[in-house]
CSV table of C-alpha atoms and ligand atoms in Angstrom, one decimal:
chain,number,residue,atom,x,y,z
P,1,UNK,CA,-27.3,-13.0,91.1
P,2,UNK,CA,-24.0,-11.0,91.0
P,3,UNK,CA,-24.5,-7.5,89.8
P,4,UNK,CA,-21.9,-6.3,87.3
P,5,UNK,CA,-21.5,-3.3,85.0
P,6,UNK,CA,-23.3,-5.4,82.4
P,7,UNK,CA,-26.3,-5.8,84.8
P,8,UNK,CA,-26.3,-2.0,85.1
P,9,UNK,CA,-26.2,-1.4,81.3
P,10,UNK,CA,-28.9,-4.0,80.7
P,11,UNK,CA,-31.2,-2.6,83.4
P,12,UNK,CA,-31.6,0.7,81.6
P,13,UNK,CA,-35.3,1.2,80.7
P,14,UNK,CA,-36.1,-2.2,82.1
P,15,UNK,CA,-35.7,-2.2,85.9
P,16,UNK,CA,-34.8,0.3,88.5
P,17,UNK,CA,-31.5,0.0,90.3
P,18,UNK,CA,-31.1,0.3,94.0
P,19,UNK,CA,-27.8,1.6,95.3
P,20,UNK,CA,-26.9,2.6,98.9
P,21,UNK,CA,-23.8,3.8,100.6
P,22,UNK,CA,-21.8,1.3,102.7
P,23,UNK,CA,-18.7,1.7,104.7
P,24,UNK,CA,-18.2,-1.4,106.9
P,25,UNK,CA,-18.4,-5.2,106.7
P,26,UNK,CA,-21.4,-5.8,109.0
P,27,UNK,CA,-23.8,-3.2,107.5
P,28,UNK,CA,-22.7,-4.1,104.0
P,29,UNK,CA,-23.6,-7.7,104.6
P,30,UNK,CA,-27.1,-6.8,105.6
P,31,UNK,CA,-27.4,-4.5,102.5
P,32,UNK,CA,-26.2,-7.2,100.2
P,33,UNK,CA,-28.6,-9.7,101.7
P,34,UNK,CA,-31.4,-7.2,101.3
P,35,UNK,CA,-30.8,-7.3,97.5
P,36,UNK,CA,-29.0,-4.0,96.7
P,37,UNK,CA,-27.8,-3.8,93.2
P,38,UNK,CA,-24.8,-1.7,94.2
P,39,UNK,CA,-23.0,-0.7,97.4
P,40,UNK,CA,-21.3,2.7,97.1
P,41,UNK,CA,-18.3,3.2,99.3
P,42,UNK,CA,-18.9,7.0,99.2
P,43,UNK,CA,-16.5,9.6,100.3
P,44,UNK,CA,-19.5,10.7,102.4
P,45,UNK,CA,-17.8,8.5,104.9
P,46,UNK,CA,-15.9,11.7,105.7
P,47,UNK,CA,-19.2,13.1,107.0
P,48,UNK,CA,-21.0,10.1,108.5
P,49,UNK,CA,-18.2,8.0,109.7
P,50,UNK,CA,-15.4,10.5,110.5
P,51,UNK,CA,-17.4,13.6,111.5
P,52,UNK,CA,-15.9,16.0,108.9
P,53,UNK,CA,-17.9,18.9,107.6
P,54,UNK,CA,-17.3,17.9,104.0
P,55,UNK,CA,-15.6,15.2,102.0
P,56,UNK,CA,-12.4,17.1,101.0
P,57,UNK,CA,-10.1,15.6,103.7
P,58,UNK,CA,-11.0,12.0,102.9
P,59,UNK,CA,-7.8,10.1,102.0
P,60,UNK,CA,-7.0,7.1,99.8
P,61,UNK,CA,-6.1,5.3,103.0
P,62,UNK,CA,-9.7,5.9,104.3
P,63,UNK,CA,-11.3,4.7,101.1
P,64,UNK,CA,-9.0,1.6,100.7
P,65,UNK,CA,-9.7,0.4,104.2
P,66,UNK,CA,-13.5,0.9,104.0
P,67,UNK,CA,-13.9,-0.4,100.5
P,68,UNK,CA,-12.1,-3.6,101.2
P,69,UNK,CA,-14.3,-4.2,104.2
P,70,UNK,CA,-17.4,-3.7,102.1
P,71,UNK,CA,-16.1,-5.8,99.3
P,72,UNK,CA,-15.5,-8.7,101.7
P,73,UNK,CA,-19.2,-8.6,102.5
P,74,UNK,CA,-20.7,-8.1,99.1
P,75,UNK,CA,-21.6,-11.3,97.4
P,76,UNK,CA,-24.1,-10.0,94.9
P,77,UNK,CA,-24.0,-6.2,94.9
P,78,UNK,CA,-21.6,-4.3,92.7
P,79,UNK,CA,-19.0,-2.5,94.8
P,80,UNK,CA,-18.4,1.1,93.6
P,81,UNK,CA,-15.7,3.2,95.4
P,82,UNK,CA,-15.5,7.0,95.3
P,83,UNK,CA,-12.2,8.5,94.3
P,84,UNK,CA,-11.4,11.0,97.0
P,85,UNK,CA,-10.9,14.7,96.2
P,86,UNK,CA,-7.1,14.7,96.2
P,87,UNK,CA,-6.7,11.4,94.4
P,88,UNK,CA,-7.4,12.4,90.8
P,89,UNK,CA,-6.8,16.1,90.4
P,90,UNK,CA,-3.0,16.4,90.2
P,91,UNK,CA,-2.4,14.6,86.9
P,92,UNK,CA,-3.4,11.6,84.8
P,93,UNK,CA,-0.7,9.3,86.2
P,94,UNK,CA,-1.7,10.1,89.8
P,95,UNK,CA,-5.4,9.4,89.0
P,96,UNK,CA,-4.6,6.1,87.2
P,97,UNK,CA,-2.4,4.9,90.0
P,98,UNK,CA,-5.0,5.7,92.6
P,99,UNK,CA,-7.9,4.1,90.6
P,100,UNK,CA,-5.9,1.0,90.2
P,101,UNK,CA,-5.2,0.9,94.0
P,102,UNK,CA,-8.9,1.2,94.7
P,103,UNK,CA,-9.5,-1.8,92.3
P,104,UNK,CA,-6.7,-4.0,93.7
P,105,UNK,CA,-6.1,-3.1,97.3
P,106,UNK,CA,-9.7,-1.8,97.9
P,107,UNK,CA,-11.2,-4.7,95.9
P,108,UNK,CA,-13.6,-2.2,94.2
P,109,UNK,CA,-15.4,-3.3,91.1
P,110,UNK,CA,-15.8,0.2,89.7
P,111,UNK,CA,-14.8,3.7,90.8
P,112,UNK,CA,-16.9,6.9,90.9
P,113,UNK,CA,-15.5,10.4,90.3
P,114,UNK,CA,-17.2,13.8,90.4
P,115,UNK,CA,-17.2,16.1,87.3
P,116,UNK,CA,-18.2,16.3,83.7
P,117,UNK,CA,-16.4,17.0,80.4
P,118,UNK,CA,-13.3,18.2,82.2
P,119,UNK,CA,-12.6,14.7,83.4
P,120,UNK,CA,-13.6,12.8,80.2
P,121,UNK,CA,-10.0,12.2,79.1
P,122,UNK,CA,-9.4,10.5,82.4
P,123,UNK,CA,-12.7,8.5,82.2
P,124,UNK,CA,-11.6,7.3,78.7
P,125,UNK,CA,-8.1,6.3,80.0
P,126,UNK,CA,-9.6,4.5,83.0
P,127,UNK,CA,-12.1,2.7,80.9
P,128,UNK,CA,-9.4,1.6,78.5
P,129,UNK,CA,-7.4,0.3,81.4
P,130,UNK,CA,-10.5,-1.9,82.5
P,131,UNK,CA,-11.5,0.3,85.3
P,132,UNK,CA,-15.2,0.8,85.1
P,133,UNK,CA,-16.2,4.4,85.9
P,134,UNK,CA,-19.4,5.8,87.3
P,135,UNK,CA,-19.7,9.6,86.8
P,136,UNK,CA,-21.3,12.1,89.2
P,137,UNK,CA,-23.0,15.3,88.1
P,138,UNK,CA,-25.3,18.0,89.6
P,139,UNK,CA,-24.4,18.7,93.2
P,140,UNK,CA,-20.8,17.4,93.4
P,141,UNK,CA,-19.9,17.6,97.1
P,142,UNK,CA,-16.1,17.7,96.4
P,143,UNK,CA,-16.8,21.1,94.7
P,144,UNK,CA,-18.6,22.5,97.6
P,145,UNK,CA,-16.4,25.6,97.7
P,146,UNK,CA,-16.5,26.2,94.0
P,147,UNK,CA,-20.3,25.8,94.0
P,148,UNK,CA,-20.7,28.2,96.9
P,149,UNK,CA,-22.3,25.6,99.2
P,150,UNK,CA,-24.5,22.6,99.1
P,151,UNK,CA,-27.4,23.7,96.9
P,152,UNK,CA,-29.7,22.5,94.1
P,153,UNK,CA,-27.9,22.5,90.8
P,154,UNK,CA,-29.2,23.0,87.2
P,155,UNK,CA,-31.8,25.6,88.0
P,156,UNK,CA,-31.0,27.9,85.1
P,157,UNK,CA,-31.2,26.7,81.5
P,158,UNK,CA,-27.4,27.3,81.1
P,159,UNK,CA,-26.6,25.2,84.1
P,160,UNK,CA,-29.0,22.5,83.0
P,161,UNK,CA,-27.6,22.4,79.5
P,162,UNK,CA,-24.1,22.0,81.0
P,163,UNK,CA,-25.3,19.0,83.1
P,164,UNK,CA,-27.0,17.4,80.0
P,165,UNK,CA,-23.8,18.0,77.9
P,166,UNK,CA,-21.6,16.5,80.6
P,167,UNK,CA,-23.8,13.5,80.9
P,168,UNK,CA,-23.5,12.9,77.2
P,169,UNK,CA,-19.8,13.5,77.3
P,170,UNK,CA,-19.4,11.0,80.2
P,171,UNK,CA,-21.3,8.3,78.3
P,172,UNK,CA,-19.2,9.0,75.2
P,173,UNK,CA,-16.0,8.7,77.3
P,174,UNK,CA,-17.1,5.2,78.5
P,175,UNK,CA,-18.7,5.8,81.9
P,176,UNK,CA,-21.0,2.8,82.6
P,177,UNK,CA,-23.5,4.8,84.8
P,178,UNK,CA,-23.7,8.1,86.5
P,179,UNK,CA,-25.0,9.6,89.7
P,180,UNK,CA,-27.1,12.8,89.4
P,181,UNK,CA,-27.4,14.6,92.6
P,182,UNK,CA,-29.8,17.4,93.8
P,183,UNK,CA,-31.2,18.7,90.5
P,184,UNK,CA,-34.8,19.5,89.5
P,185,UNK,CA,-36.8,16.3,88.8
P,186,UNK,CA,-37.7,17.4,85.2
P,187,UNK,CA,-34.0,18.0,84.4
P,188,UNK,CA,-33.1,14.6,85.8
P,189,UNK,CA,-35.9,13.0,83.6
P,190,UNK,CA,-34.4,14.8,80.5
P,191,UNK,CA,-30.9,13.6,81.3
P,192,UNK,CA,-32.1,10.1,81.9
P,193,UNK,CA,-33.8,10.0,78.5
P,194,UNK,CA,-30.9,11.5,76.7
P,195,UNK,CA,-28.3,8.9,77.6
P,196,UNK,CA,-28.0,5.2,77.2
P,197,UNK,CA,-26.4,4.5,80.5
P,198,UNK,CA,-28.2,4.2,83.8
P,199,UNK,CA,-28.7,7.5,85.7
P,200,UNK,CA,-28.8,6.9,89.5
P,201,UNK,CA,-30.5,9.8,91.2
P,202,UNK,CA,-30.2,11.3,94.7
P,203,UNK,CA,-32.5,14.3,95.1
P,204,UNK,CA,-33.2,14.0,91.4
P,205,UNK,CA,-36.8,12.8,91.4
P,206,UNK,CA,-38.5,9.6,90.3
P,207,UNK,CA,-37.6,9.3,86.6
P,208,UNK,CA,-34.0,8.3,87.0
P,209,UNK,CA,-33.0,4.7,86.3
P,210,UNK,CA,-32.2,4.1,89.9
P,211,UNK,CA,-31.7,5.7,93.3
P,212,UNK,CA,-29.0,6.0,95.9
P,213,UNK,CA,-29.2,7.2,99.5
P,214,UNK,CA,-26.7,7.5,102.3
P,215,UNK,CA,-27.8,4.8,104.8
P,216,UNK,CA,-27.5,7.0,107.9
P,217,UNK,CA,-30.0,9.4,106.3
P,218,UNK,CA,-32.6,6.8,105.4
P,219,UNK,CA,-32.4,5.1,108.8
P,220,UNK,CA,-32.8,8.4,110.7
P,221,UNK,CA,-29.3,8.7,112.1
P,222,UNK,CA,-28.7,12.1,110.5
P,223,UNK,CA,-29.5,15.3,112.5
P,224,UNK,CA,-30.7,17.5,109.6
P,225,UNK,CA,-31.4,15.3,106.6
P,226,UNK,CA,-31.8,17.0,103.2
P,227,UNK,CA,-35.4,17.4,101.8
P,228,UNK,CA,-34.9,14.5,99.4
P,229,UNK,CA,-34.3,12.0,102.1
P,230,UNK,CA,-37.0,9.6,103.1
P,231,UNK,CA,-36.5,8.0,106.5
P,232,UNK,CA,-37.6,4.3,106.0
P,233,UNK,CA,-37.2,3.4,109.6
P,234,UNK,CA,-36.2,5.4,112.8
P,235,UNK,CA,-33.3,3.1,113.5
P,236,UNK,CA,-31.4,6.0,115.1
P,237,UNK,CA,-34.0,6.3,117.8
P,238,UNK,CA,-34.1,2.5,118.5
P,239,UNK,CA,-30.3,2.5,118.7
P,240,UNK,CA,-30.3,5.3,121.2
P,241,UNK,CA,-32.9,3.6,123.4
P,242,UNK,CA,-30.9,0.3,123.2
P,243,UNK,CA,-27.7,2.1,124.2
P,244,UNK,CA,-29.6,3.8,127.1
P,245,UNK,CA,-31.1,0.5,128.3
P,246,UNK,CA,-27.7,-1.1,128.3
P,247,UNK,CA,-26.1,1.7,130.3
P,248,UNK,CA,-29.0,1.7,132.7
P,249,UNK,CA,-28.8,-2.1,133.3
P,250,UNK,CA,-25.0,-1.9,133.8
P,251,UNK,CA,-25.5,0.8,136.4
P,252,UNK,CA,-28.2,-1.1,138.2
P,253,UNK,CA,-26.3,-4.4,138.0
P,254,UNK,CA,-29.0,-6.1,136.0
P,255,UNK,CA,-26.5,-6.9,133.2
P,256,UNK,CA,-24.9,-9.3,132.9
P,257,UNK,CA,-27.4,-11.9,134.2
P,258,UNK,CA,-26.4,-15.5,135.0
P,259,UNK,CA,-27.1,-16.6,131.4
P,260,UNK,CA,-24.4,-14.2,130.1
P,261,UNK,CA,-21.7,-15.6,132.5
P,262,UNK,CA,-19.2,-18.4,132.4
P,263,UNK,CA,-19.3,-20.6,135.5
P,264,UNK,CA,-16.3,-22.2,137.2
P,265,UNK,CA,-15.1,-25.4,135.5
P,266,UNK,CA,-15.9,-28.6,137.5
P,267,UNK,CA,-13.5,-29.2,140.2
P,268,UNK,CA,-12.1,-25.7,140.1
P,269,UNK,CA,-12.7,-23.5,143.2
P,270,UNK,CA,-11.5,-20.0,142.5
P,271,UNK,CA,-11.9,-19.3,146.2
P,272,UNK,CA,-8.6,-21.2,146.6
P,273,UNK,CA,-6.7,-18.4,144.8
P,274,UNK,CA,-4.4,-16.5,147.2
T,1,KIV,O1,-20.3,10.0,98.7
T,1,KIV,C1,-21.4,9.6,98.6
T,1,KIV,O2,-22.1,9.1,99.4
T,1,KIV,C2,-22.1,9.9,97.3
T,1,KIV,C3,-23.5,9.8,97.2
T,1,KIV,C4,-24.2,10.8,97.9
T,1,KIV,C5,-24.0,9.6,95.8
T,1,KIV,O3,-21.4,10.3,96.4
């Protein structure tokens, strides 16, 4: 069944939602077939696909291209696309224009943006313009420099109160869901209970309404995964050994074997070539 923003709203308190990052057509197809509720075209593509240290340099062009590829694969999963760092901070018109581009050219079905009360006017405008918005609180990687690094957020009561207030403000502004990243599990539980929209956790404990992971993390492709990552299968290791086996067979002349080759058409003798 096709997942929509309505599915998300209705799932609150009833069933947990599974979201995963996706950046390309082939992988997104497998994820969709596996029954994901949502595919997040995260700006983490800057890290895992492009090799950047953080997400700041990711462009609209990057997001549009990857989002459209994922959207072409997603039959049932809701496709959510991150708004990159520079795409919504200049002014409201710039933000609206870029969100609309992600929905039309990128074929996104919702956008995600990082930040709380300070972005609520924008969330309200986007929602009014029929652009569903997913919020993102806690560790917001686009603010890595403002936060002083990638670290657990909401550890003090003051910080925790701000996250709770921001979650309420985002809901009030019309966000249909929010991601809560890297906060103490009891705080995530408190936020989840305080709002009527689904809270999708990453490093936020078991009491959120759903979970999201970066696929390269959960398949063991990441060198130093965060503590909150569970590696579901060591696909990274089996990929490396498949690549090594291929290189070895090429060098030894074992690949390609006759069954991988096209023979000469009947009556054609390539020995006659001069
Ligand atoms: O960009 C991303 O992958 C994200 C997830 C970590 C939630 O925002």
